[in-house]
mmCIF file of C-alpha atoms and ligand atoms in Angstrom:
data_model
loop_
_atom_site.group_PDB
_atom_site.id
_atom_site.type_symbol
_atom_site.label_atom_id
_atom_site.label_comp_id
_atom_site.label_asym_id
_atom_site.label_seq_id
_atom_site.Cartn_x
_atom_site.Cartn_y
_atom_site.Cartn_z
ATOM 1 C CA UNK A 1 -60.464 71.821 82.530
ATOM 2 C CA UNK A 2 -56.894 73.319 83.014
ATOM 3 C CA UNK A 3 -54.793 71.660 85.687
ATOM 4 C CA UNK A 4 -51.249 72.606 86.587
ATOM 5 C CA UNK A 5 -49.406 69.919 88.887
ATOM 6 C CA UNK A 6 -46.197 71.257 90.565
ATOM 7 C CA UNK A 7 -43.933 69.759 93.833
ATOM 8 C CA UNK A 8 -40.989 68.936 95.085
ATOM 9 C CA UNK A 9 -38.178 67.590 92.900
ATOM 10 C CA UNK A 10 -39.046 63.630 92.694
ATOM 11 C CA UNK A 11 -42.253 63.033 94.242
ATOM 12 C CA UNK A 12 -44.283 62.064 91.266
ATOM 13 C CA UNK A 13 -45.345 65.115 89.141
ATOM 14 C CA UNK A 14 -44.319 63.620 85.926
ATOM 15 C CA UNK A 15 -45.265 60.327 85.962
ATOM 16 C CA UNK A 16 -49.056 61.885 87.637
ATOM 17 C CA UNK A 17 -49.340 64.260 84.470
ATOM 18 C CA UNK A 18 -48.544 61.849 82.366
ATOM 19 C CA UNK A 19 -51.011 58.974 84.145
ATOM 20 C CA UNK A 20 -53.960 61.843 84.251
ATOM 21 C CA UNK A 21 -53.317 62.502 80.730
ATOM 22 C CA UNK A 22 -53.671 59.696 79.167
ATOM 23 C CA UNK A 23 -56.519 58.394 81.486
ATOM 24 C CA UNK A 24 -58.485 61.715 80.061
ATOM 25 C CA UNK A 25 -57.187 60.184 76.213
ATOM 26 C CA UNK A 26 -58.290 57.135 76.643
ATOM 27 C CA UNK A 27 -61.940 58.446 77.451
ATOM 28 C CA UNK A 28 -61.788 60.545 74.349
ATOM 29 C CA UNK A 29 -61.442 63.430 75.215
ATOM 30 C CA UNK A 30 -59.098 66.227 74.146
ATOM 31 C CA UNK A 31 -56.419 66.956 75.885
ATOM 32 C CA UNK A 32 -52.727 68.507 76.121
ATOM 33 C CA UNK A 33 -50.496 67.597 77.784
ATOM 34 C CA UNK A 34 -47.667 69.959 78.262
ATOM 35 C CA UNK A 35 -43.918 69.422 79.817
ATOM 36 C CA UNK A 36 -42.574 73.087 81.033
ATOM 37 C CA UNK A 37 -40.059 71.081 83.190
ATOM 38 C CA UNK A 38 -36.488 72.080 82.294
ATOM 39 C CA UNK A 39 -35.644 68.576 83.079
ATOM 40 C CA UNK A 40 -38.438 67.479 80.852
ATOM 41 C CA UNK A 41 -38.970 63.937 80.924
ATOM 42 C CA UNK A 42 -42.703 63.904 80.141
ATOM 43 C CA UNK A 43 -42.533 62.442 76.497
ATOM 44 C CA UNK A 44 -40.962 59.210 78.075
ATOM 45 C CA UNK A 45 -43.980 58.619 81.024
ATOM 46 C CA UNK A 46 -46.426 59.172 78.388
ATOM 47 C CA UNK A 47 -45.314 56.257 76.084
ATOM 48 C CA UNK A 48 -43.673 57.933 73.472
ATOM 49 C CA UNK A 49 -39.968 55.937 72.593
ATOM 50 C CA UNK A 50 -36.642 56.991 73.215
ATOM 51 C CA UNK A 51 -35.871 57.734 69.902
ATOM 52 C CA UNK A 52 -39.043 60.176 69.443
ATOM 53 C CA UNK A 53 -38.403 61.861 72.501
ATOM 54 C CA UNK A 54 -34.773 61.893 71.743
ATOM 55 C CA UNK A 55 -35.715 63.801 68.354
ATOM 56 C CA UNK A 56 -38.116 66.225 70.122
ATOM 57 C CA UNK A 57 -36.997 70.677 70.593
ATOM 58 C CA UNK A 58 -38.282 72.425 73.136
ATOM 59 C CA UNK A 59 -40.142 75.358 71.751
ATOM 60 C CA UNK A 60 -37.734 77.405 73.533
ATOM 61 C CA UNK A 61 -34.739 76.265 71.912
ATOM 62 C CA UNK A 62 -36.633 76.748 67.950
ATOM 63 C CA UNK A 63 -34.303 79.936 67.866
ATOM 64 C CA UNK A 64 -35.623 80.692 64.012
ATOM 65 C CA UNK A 65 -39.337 80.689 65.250
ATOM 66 C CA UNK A 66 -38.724 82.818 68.248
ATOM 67 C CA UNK A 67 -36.785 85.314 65.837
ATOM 68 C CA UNK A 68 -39.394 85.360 63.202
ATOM 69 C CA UNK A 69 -42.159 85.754 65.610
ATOM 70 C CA UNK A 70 -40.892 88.122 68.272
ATOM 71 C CA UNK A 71 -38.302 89.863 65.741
ATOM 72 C CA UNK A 72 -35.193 89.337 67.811
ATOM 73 C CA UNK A 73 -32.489 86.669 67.822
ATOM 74 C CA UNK A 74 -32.587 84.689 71.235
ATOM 75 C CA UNK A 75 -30.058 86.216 73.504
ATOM 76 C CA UNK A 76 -29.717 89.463 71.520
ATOM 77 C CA UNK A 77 -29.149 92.421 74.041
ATOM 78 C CA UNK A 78 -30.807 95.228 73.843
ATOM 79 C CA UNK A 79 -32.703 94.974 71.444
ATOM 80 C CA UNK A 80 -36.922 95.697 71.244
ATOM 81 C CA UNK A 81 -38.632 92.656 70.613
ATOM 82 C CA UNK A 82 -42.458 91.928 70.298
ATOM 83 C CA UNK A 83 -43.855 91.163 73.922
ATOM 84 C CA UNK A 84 -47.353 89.952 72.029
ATOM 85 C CA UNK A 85 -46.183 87.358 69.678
ATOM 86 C CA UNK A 86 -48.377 85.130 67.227
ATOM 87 C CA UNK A 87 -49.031 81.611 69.036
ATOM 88 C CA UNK A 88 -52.028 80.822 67.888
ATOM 89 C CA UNK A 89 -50.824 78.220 65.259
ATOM 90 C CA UNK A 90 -48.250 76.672 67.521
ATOM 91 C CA UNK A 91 -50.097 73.902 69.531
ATOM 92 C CA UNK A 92 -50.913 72.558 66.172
ATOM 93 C CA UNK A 93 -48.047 73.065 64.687
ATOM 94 C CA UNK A 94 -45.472 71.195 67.002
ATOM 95 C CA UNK A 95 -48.020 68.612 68.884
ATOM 96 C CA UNK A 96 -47.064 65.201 68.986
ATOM 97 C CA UNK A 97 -49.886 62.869 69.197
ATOM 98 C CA UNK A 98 -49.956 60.181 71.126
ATOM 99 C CA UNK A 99 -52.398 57.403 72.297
ATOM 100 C CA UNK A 100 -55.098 60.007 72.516
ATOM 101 C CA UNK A 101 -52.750 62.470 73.642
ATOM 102 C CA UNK A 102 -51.474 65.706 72.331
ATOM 103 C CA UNK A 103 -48.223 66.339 73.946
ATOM 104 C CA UNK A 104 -45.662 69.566 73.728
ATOM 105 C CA UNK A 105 -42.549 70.392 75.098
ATOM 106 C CA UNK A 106 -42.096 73.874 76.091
ATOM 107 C CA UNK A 107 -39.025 73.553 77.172
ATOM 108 C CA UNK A 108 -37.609 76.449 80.231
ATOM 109 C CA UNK A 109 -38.038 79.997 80.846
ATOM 110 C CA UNK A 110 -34.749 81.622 80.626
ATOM 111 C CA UNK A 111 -33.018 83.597 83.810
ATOM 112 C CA UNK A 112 -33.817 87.218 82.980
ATOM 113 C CA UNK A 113 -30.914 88.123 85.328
ATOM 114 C CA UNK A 114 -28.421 86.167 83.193
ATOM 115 C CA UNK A 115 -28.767 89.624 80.884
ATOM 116 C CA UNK A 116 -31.285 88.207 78.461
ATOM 117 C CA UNK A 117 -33.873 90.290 77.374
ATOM 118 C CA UNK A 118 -35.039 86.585 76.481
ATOM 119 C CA UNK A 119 -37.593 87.619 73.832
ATOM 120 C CA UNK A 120 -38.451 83.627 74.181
ATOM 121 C CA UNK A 121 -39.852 83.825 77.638
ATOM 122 C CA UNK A 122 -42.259 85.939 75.679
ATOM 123 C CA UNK A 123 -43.270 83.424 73.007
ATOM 124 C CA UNK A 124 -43.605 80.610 75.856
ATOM 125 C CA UNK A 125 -45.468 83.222 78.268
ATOM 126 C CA UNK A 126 -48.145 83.668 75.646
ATOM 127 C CA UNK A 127 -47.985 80.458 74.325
ATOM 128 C CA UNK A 128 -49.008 78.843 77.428
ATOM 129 C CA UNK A 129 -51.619 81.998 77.921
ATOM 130 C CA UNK A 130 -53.268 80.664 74.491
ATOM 131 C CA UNK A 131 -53.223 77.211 75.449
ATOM 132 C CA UNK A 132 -54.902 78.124 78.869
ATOM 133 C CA UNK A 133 -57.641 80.906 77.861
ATOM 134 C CA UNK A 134 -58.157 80.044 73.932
ATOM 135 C CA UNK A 135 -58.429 76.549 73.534
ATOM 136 C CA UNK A 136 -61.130 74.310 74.393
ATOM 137 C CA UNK A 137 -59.041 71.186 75.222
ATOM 138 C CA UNK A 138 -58.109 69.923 78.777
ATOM 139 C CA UNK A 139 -54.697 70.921 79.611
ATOM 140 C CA UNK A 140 -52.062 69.281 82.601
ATOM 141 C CA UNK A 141 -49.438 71.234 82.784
ATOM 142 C CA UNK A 142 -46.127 69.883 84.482
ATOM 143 C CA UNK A 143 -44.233 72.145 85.802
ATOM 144 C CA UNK A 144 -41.365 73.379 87.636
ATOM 145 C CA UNK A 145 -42.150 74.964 91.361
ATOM 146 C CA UNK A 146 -41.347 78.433 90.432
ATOM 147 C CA UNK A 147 -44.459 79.486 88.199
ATOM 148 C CA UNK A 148 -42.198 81.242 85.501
ATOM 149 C CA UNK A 149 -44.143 80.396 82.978
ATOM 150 C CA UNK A 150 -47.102 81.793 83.738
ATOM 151 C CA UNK A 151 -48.099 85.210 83.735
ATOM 152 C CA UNK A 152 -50.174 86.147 86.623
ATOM 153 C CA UNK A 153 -53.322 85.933 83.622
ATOM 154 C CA UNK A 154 -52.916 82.373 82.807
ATOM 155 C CA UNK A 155 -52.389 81.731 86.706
ATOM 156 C CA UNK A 156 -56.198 82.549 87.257
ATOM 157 C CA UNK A 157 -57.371 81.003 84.404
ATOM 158 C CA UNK A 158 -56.123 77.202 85.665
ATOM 159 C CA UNK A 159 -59.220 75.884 87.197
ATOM 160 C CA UNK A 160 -56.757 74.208 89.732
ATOM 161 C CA UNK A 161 -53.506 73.409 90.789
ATOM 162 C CA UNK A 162 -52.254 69.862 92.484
ATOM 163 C CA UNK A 163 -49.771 69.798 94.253
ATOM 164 C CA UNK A 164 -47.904 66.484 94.866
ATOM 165 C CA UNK A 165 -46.172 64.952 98.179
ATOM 166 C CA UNK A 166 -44.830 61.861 99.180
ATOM 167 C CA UNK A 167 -44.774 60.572 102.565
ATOM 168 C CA UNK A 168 -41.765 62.633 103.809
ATOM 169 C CA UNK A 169 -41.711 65.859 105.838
ATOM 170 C CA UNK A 170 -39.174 67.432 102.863
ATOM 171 C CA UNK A 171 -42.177 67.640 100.068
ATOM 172 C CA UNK A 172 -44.675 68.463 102.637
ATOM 173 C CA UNK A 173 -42.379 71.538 103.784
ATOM 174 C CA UNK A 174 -42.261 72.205 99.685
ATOM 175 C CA UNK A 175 -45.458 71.786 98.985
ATOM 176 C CA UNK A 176 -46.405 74.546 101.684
ATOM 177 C CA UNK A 177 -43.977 76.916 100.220
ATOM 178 C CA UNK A 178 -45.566 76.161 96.768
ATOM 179 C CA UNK A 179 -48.599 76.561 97.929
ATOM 180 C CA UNK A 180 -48.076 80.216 99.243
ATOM 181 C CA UNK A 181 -46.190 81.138 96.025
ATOM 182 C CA UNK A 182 -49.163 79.709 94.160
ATOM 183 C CA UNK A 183 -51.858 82.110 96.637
ATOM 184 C CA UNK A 184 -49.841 84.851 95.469
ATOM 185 C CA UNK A 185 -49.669 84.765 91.533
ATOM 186 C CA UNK A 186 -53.597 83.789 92.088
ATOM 187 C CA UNK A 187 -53.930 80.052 91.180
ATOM 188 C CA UNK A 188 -56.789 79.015 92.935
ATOM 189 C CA UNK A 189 -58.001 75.529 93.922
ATOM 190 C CA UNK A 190 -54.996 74.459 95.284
ATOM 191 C CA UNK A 191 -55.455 70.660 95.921
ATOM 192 C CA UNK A 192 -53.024 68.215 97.372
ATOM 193 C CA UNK A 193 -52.096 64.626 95.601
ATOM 194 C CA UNK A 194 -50.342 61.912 97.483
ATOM 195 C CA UNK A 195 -47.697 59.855 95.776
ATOM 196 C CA UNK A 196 -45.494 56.662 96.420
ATOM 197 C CA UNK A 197 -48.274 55.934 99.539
ATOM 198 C CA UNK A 198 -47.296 52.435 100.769
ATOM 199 C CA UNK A 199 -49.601 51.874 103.393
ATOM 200 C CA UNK A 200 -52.220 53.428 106.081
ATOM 201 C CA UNK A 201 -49.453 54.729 108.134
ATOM 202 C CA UNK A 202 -48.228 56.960 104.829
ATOM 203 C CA UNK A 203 -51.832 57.708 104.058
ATOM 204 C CA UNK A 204 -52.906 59.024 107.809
ATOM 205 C CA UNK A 205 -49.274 61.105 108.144
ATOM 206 C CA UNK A 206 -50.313 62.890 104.618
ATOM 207 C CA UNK A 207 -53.512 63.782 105.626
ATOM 208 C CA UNK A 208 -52.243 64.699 109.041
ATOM 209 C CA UNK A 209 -49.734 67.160 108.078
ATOM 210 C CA UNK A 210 -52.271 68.695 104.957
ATOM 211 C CA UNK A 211 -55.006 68.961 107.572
ATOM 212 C CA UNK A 212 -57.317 71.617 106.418
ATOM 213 C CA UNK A 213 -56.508 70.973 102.745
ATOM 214 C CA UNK A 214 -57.839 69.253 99.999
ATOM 215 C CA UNK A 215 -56.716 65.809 99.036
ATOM 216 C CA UNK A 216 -57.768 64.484 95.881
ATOM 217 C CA UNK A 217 -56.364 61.553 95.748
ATOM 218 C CA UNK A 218 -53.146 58.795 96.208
ATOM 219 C CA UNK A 219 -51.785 57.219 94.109
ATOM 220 C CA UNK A 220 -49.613 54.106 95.804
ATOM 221 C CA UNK A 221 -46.097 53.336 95.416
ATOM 222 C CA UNK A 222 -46.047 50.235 93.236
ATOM 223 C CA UNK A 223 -42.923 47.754 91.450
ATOM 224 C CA UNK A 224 -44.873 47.859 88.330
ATOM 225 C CA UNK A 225 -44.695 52.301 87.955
ATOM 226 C CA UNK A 226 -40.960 51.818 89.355
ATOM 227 C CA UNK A 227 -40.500 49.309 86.527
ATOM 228 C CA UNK A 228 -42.157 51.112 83.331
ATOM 229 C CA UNK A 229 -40.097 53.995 84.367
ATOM 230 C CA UNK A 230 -36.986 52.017 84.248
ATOM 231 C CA UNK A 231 -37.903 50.506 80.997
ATOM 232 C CA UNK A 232 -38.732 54.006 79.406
ATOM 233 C CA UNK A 233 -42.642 52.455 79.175
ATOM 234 C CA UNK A 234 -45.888 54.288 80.073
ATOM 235 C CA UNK A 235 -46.767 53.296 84.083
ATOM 236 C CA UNK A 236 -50.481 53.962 83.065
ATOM 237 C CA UNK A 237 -50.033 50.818 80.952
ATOM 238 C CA UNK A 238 -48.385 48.731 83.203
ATOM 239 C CA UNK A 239 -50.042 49.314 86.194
ATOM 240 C CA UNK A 240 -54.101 48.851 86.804
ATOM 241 C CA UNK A 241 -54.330 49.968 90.055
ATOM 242 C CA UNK A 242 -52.421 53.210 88.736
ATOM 243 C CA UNK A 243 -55.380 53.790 86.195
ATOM 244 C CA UNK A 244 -58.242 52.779 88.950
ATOM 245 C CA UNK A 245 -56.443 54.976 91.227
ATOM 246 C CA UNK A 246 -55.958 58.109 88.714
ATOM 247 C CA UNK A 247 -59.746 58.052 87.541
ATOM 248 C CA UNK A 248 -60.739 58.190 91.148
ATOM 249 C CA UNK A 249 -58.223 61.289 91.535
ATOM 250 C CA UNK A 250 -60.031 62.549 88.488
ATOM 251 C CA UNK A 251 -63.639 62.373 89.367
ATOM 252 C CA UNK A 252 -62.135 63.785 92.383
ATOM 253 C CA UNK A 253 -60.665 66.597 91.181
ATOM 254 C CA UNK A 254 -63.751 67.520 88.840
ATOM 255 C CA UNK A 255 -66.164 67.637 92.142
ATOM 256 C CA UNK A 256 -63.441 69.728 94.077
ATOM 257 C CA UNK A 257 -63.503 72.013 91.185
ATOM 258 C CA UNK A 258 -67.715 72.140 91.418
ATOM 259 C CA UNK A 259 -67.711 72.381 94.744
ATOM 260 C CA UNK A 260 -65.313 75.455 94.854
ATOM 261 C CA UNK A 261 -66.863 78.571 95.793
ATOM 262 C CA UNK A 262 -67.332 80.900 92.608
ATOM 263 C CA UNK A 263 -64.732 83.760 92.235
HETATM 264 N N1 ADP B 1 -46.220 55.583 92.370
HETATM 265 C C1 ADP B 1 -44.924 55.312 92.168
HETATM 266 N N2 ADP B 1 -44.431 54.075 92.449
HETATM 267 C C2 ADP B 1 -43.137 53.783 92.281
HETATM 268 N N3 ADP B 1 -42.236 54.660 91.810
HETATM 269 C C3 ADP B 1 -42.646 55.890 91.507
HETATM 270 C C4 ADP B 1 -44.012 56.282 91.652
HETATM 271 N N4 ADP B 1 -44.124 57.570 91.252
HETATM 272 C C5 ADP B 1 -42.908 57.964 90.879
HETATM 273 N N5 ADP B 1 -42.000 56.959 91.029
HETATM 274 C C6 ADP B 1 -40.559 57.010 90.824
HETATM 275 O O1 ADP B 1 -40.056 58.267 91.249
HETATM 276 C C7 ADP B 1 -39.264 58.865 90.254
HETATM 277 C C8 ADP B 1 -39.617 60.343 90.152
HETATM 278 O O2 ADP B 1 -40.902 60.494 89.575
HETATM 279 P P1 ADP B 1 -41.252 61.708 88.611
HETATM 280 O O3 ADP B 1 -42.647 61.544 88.180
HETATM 281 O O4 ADP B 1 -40.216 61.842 87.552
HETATM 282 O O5 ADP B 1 -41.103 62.926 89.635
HETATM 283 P P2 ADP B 1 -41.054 64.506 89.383
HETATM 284 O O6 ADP B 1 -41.622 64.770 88.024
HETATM 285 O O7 ADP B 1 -41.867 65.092 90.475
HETATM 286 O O8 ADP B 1 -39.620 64.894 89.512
HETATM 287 C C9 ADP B 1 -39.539 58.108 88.982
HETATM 288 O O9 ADP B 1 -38.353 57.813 88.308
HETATM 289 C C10 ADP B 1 -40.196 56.838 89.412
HETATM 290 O O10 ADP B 1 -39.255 55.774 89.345
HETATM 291 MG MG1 MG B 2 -40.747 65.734 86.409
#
C-alpha cells in the first residue's frame, strides 16, 4: 500500500503520517515512512529524540551523493547531469529505524526558477519513484501541497491520497484546491481525513462541506496529542484513543482502496 497525505499548513498531516505509521509497525509490517516536507518535522512525531533528529540530512542536502550519482555539483549551471540516477541502494542506505518503522528524510525539491538545473530534484524524483513502484513495503508519504516530488509516474502508482482538514472553512477551501491539483498529476483515490474534531458539530460541518467525498476517518482533537507534541514524544504513544482511532482510519482506508473501481 502507498499512501501520500497532503493539506493545509497545520491541520494534522504530520502527526497523521506519523500515527498511521507506526500503527502499521506495530502490526509488523513493513513500512516507510517518508518526510518530503521542507519543514520536516516527521522524525520528532514518530518518536525519534531531539538529538537524532537533530543529527539527521535530508537526502537533498548530501551534496557528495547527489554529485557522485547524477555527475554534477548541486547548483552547478549549465551543466548536463544524469536525469536517471542510481537509487536503488538509498532507502537502505540512509533509513533510520525506528519502533518498527523505517523512516527517511527527503528533504525539498529545489525552485527550478531560482536558475538551478537542480540535478538533486532528479535524485529525489527517482528516489521517491523507486520507493513507490520497486519496493514491496507500505509507504506514507508526508508531503508538501504542491506534488513536486512526484513525477506524474509515481503519482499513479500511490494507491491513494488523504487529504487532511480540520474543522475550519480555510483547509476545506485547501483541501479542494489540492484535490484538483492532485486529479491532474493523476493520483487517484483521493480520500478525505478529519483532524482536531472536537465534537458532533465539527464532525457533521466536515462531512457537510466534503459531501460527495470519501471520509476515512477522524481523528479527535485531544490534550494528550497537543502534549506529546510539546514534549517532542510520539502522540501514538500517549494517546489510546489516537491508536483506536488511526486503525479504524486504516481498515478504512484499505476497504476504500478495494472498493475503488479498477483503472
Ligand atoms: N489531534 C490533535 N489534537 C491536538 N493537537 C493536534 C492534533 N493534531 C495536530 N495537533 C497540533 O497541531 C499542530 C500541527 O500538526 P502537524 O501534524 O504538524 O500539522 P501539519 O503537518 O499538517 O503542518 C501540532 O503541533 C499539534 O500540536
Ligand atoms: Mg507537517
Amino acid at each position: 500500500m502507498k499512501i501520500a497525505l497532503a493539506g493545509k499548513g497545520g491541520v494534522g498531516k504530520t502527526t497523521i503520517s506519523a500515527a498511521l505509521s507506526r500503527y502499521l509497525g506495530e502490526r509488523g509490517e513493513r513500512v516507510f515512512a517518508i518526510d518530503a516536507d521542507p519543514n520536516a518535522n516527521l522524525a520528532l512525531s514518530l518518536g525519534l529524540s531531539r538529538e537524532q533528529a537533530a543529527q539527521i540530512v535530508p537526502i537533498s542536502e548530501m551534496r557528495e551523493l547527489i554529485a557522485e550519482r547524477t555527475g554534477v555539483e548541486p547548483g552547478a549551471v549549465g551543466a548536463y547531469f544524469t536525469v536517471n540516477p542510481r537509487v536503488d541502494d538509498l532507502p537502505d542506505r540512509f533509513k533510520l529505524e525506528h519502533e518498527g518503522v523505517m523512516f527517511l528524510q527527503v528533504g525539498a525539491i529545489k525552485e527550478p526558477s531560482a536558475g538551478c538545473y537542480c540535478p538533486e530534484n532528479a535524485l529525489l524524483k527517482n528516489l521517491l519513484m523507486h520507493l513507490v513502484l520497486l519496493r514491496d513495503e507500505t509507504v506514507i508519504l508526508d508531503m508538501e501541497a504542491g506534488f513536486e516530488h512526484l513525477t506524474r509516474g509515481t503519482a499513479q502508482a500511490f494507491d491513494a491520497m488523504l487529504i487532511v482538514v480540520e474543522p475550519s472553512l480555510q483547509s476545506i477551501v485547501t483541501a479542494k484546491r489540492i484535490h484538483a491539483l492532485a486529479d491532474k498529476i493523476g493520483l487517484r483515490n483521493v480520500f478525505y481525513v478529519g483532524n482536531m474534531v472536537r465534537d458532533d458539530a465539527d464532525r457533521e460541518f466536515i462531512a457537510r462541506e466534503l459531501d460527495g467525498s470519501t471520509i476515512v476517518g477522524s481523528v479527535s482533537y485531544s490534550e494528550e496529542v497537543r502534549m506529546a507534541l510539546r514534549q517532542g514524544q510520539a502522540p501514538f504513544e500517549l494517546s489510546a484513543r489516537l491508536v483506536s482511532e488511526i486503525g479504524e482510519m486504516w481498515d478504512a482506508i484499505v476497504a476504500a482502496v478495494e472498493d475503488a473501481p479498477a483503472e
